[in-house]
XYZ file of N, CA and C in Angstrom:
210
model
N 0.835 -1.183 0.000
C 0.000 0.000 0.000
C 0.877 1.243 0.000
N 0.533 2.184 -0.847
C 1.288 3.425 -1.002
C 1.058 4.346 0.188
N 2.138 4.870 0.754
C 2.020 5.772 1.900
C 2.554 7.164 1.599
N 3.043 7.368 0.389
C 3.608 8.660 0.019
C 2.557 9.628 -0.490
N 3.044 10.682 -1.084
C 2.208 11.719 -1.670
C 1.418 11.134 -2.845
N 0.140 11.478 -2.943
C -0.712 10.943 -4.017
C -0.154 11.272 -5.402
N 0.385 12.464 -5.568
C 0.909 12.900 -6.858
C 2.029 11.977 -7.345
N 2.797 11.444 -6.400
C 3.951 10.598 -6.730
C 3.638 9.106 -6.743
N 2.399 8.741 -6.463
C 2.039 7.315 -6.404
C 2.223 6.680 -7.777
N 3.001 5.617 -7.841
C 3.259 4.979 -9.139
C 2.105 4.082 -9.579
N 2.155 3.724 -10.819
C 1.206 2.764 -11.370
C 1.528 1.393 -10.789
N 0.521 0.651 -10.442
C 0.733 -0.711 -9.935
C 0.955 -1.655 -11.113
N 1.484 -2.827 -10.851
C 1.594 -3.808 -11.933
C 0.236 -4.117 -12.568
N -0.812 -4.127 -11.749
C -2.159 -4.357 -12.283
C -2.564 -3.215 -13.205
N -2.211 -1.987 -12.830
C -2.508 -0.831 -13.664
C -1.776 -0.895 -14.992
N -0.521 -1.324 -14.962
C 0.250 -1.474 -16.197
C -0.393 -2.525 -17.101
N -0.834 -3.610 -16.495
C -1.505 -4.676 -17.261
C -2.810 -4.149 -17.872
N -3.561 -3.396 -17.092
C -4.821 -2.822 -17.590
C -4.572 -1.877 -18.756
N -3.495 -1.108 -18.688
C -3.152 -0.194 -19.793
C -3.005 -0.955 -21.101
N -2.335 -2.072 -21.040
C -2.121 -2.868 -22.250
C -3.451 -3.374 -22.813
N -4.317 -3.822 -21.922
C -5.625 -4.310 -22.359
C -6.425 -3.183 -23.002
N -6.449 -2.032 -22.353
C -7.213 -0.892 -22.879
C -6.631 -0.426 -24.210
N -5.312 -0.317 -24.300
C -4.684 0.111 -25.557
C -5.020 -0.857 -26.687
N -4.946 -2.148 -26.407
C -5.287 -3.135 -27.432
C -6.748 -3.019 -27.848
N -7.623 -2.801 -26.888
C -9.045 -2.652 -27.197
C -9.286 -1.403 -28.049
N -8.645 -0.299 -27.689
C -8.812 0.930 -28.467
C -8.387 0.724 -29.924
N -7.277 0.033 -30.100
C -6.838 -0.268 -31.473
C -7.834 -1.170 -32.177
N -8.347 -2.148 -31.465
C -9.310 -3.093 -32.032
C -10.567 -2.392 -32.541
N -11.035 -1.388 -31.814
C -12.261 -0.693 -32.222
C -11.975 0.495 -33.148
N -10.718 0.668 -33.534
C -10.381 1.665 -34.541
C -10.042 3.056 -34.033
N -9.832 3.195 -32.731
C -9.439 4.499 -32.199
C -8.008 4.790 -32.640
N -7.780 6.005 -33.144
C -6.450 6.407 -33.611
C -6.124 7.798 -33.075
N -5.723 7.878 -31.804
C -5.421 9.194 -31.248
C -4.199 9.811 -31.914
N -4.233 11.104 -32.070
C -3.089 11.810 -32.643
C -2.378 12.633 -31.578
N -2.989 12.688 -30.395
C -2.454 13.539 -29.330
C -2.911 12.989 -27.982
N -2.024 13.078 -26.996
C -2.388 12.702 -25.629
C -2.030 13.856 -24.713
N -3.012 14.281 -23.921
C -2.804 15.311 -22.904
C -3.171 14.662 -21.579
N -2.269 14.734 -20.608
C -2.493 14.037 -19.342
C -2.031 14.865 -18.157
N -2.491 14.460 -16.998
C -2.018 15.026 -15.738
C -0.545 14.647 -15.567
N 0.241 15.473 -14.894
C 1.646 15.144 -14.663
C 1.880 14.226 -13.454
N 0.822 13.708 -12.833
C 1.030 12.799 -11.699
C 1.714 11.521 -12.203
N 2.437 10.875 -11.322
C 3.270 9.732 -11.722
C 2.469 8.618 -12.392
N 1.372 8.199 -11.804
C 0.627 7.076 -12.390
C -0.041 7.463 -13.700
N -0.463 8.722 -13.815
C -1.072 9.166 -15.063
C -0.020 9.277 -16.157
N 1.159 9.736 -15.791
C 2.259 9.760 -16.770
C 2.531 8.349 -17.280
N 2.560 7.385 -16.355
C 2.796 6.001 -16.756
C 1.753 5.512 -17.739
N 0.514 5.820 -17.461
C -0.572 5.435 -18.352
C -0.423 6.105 -19.712
N -0.184 7.409 -19.704
C -0.080 8.172 -20.954
C 1.081 7.680 -21.811
N 2.203 7.417 -21.187
C 3.376 6.948 -21.935
C 3.107 5.568 -22.541
N 2.485 4.681 -21.767
C 2.152 3.350 -22.298
C 1.240 3.449 -23.520
N 0.213 4.270 -23.421
C -0.735 4.425 -24.529
C -0.045 5.089 -25.724
N 0.774 6.101 -25.458
C 1.489 6.794 -26.539
C 2.384 5.823 -27.309
N 3.070 4.944 -26.595
C 3.931 3.962 -27.258
C 3.111 3.041 -28.158
N 1.992 2.602 -27.652
C 1.148 1.673 -28.413
C 0.652 2.303 -29.721
N 0.431 3.627 -29.692
C -0.092 4.319 -30.862
C 0.975 5.138 -31.595
N 2.234 4.938 -31.247
C 3.360 5.634 -31.885
C 3.198 7.157 -31.849
N 2.724 7.660 -30.708
C 2.625 9.105 -30.515
C 3.924 9.524 -29.832
N 4.711 10.378 -30.484
C 6.053 10.678 -29.984
C 6.118 11.560 -28.740
N 5.055 12.301 -28.446
C 5.134 13.262 -27.345
C 3.814 13.306 -26.576
N 3.905 13.222 -25.262
C 2.732 13.376 -24.404
C 2.778 14.780 -23.818
N 1.660 15.466 -23.874
C 1.571 16.801 -23.281
C 1.033 16.652 -21.863
N 1.604 17.430 -20.939
C 1.158 17.380 -19.552
C 0.556 18.713 -19.157
N -0.599 18.656 -18.501
C -1.309 19.852 -18.073
C -1.581 19.722 -16.565
N -0.950 20.556 -15.797
C -1.079 20.527 -14.341
C -2.517 20.629 -13.881
N -3.330 21.401 -14.582
C -4.708 21.595 -14.155
C -5.572 20.335 -14.322
N -5.047 19.297 -14.931
C -5.786 18.039 -15.035
C -5.651 17.167 -13.788
N -4.699 17.503 -12.917
C -4.504 16.718 -11.695
C -5.533 17.130 -10.650
N -6.215 16.117 -10.102
C -7.184 16.349 -9.044
C -6.944 15.288 -7.984
N -6.407 15.680 -6.858
C -6.035 14.700 -5.832
C -7.214 14.149 -5.047
N -8.402 14.585 -5.319
C -9.558 14.078 -4.563
C -10.133 12.844 -5.198
């Protein structure tokens, strides 16, 4: 269980596995994102980078105002 700051909480192995499933499903249904904008929190960055790799998107944009710790 994570005891640190929420912003720095990493993606769990289960979360990484879920990312792969979701990315594969998005490709299966024909989703073709050209851009990813995400919160700069650690776990969201992990998710965004995983999805970007799957879709060959070279750059993820981070927007601080997307982070909501609640």
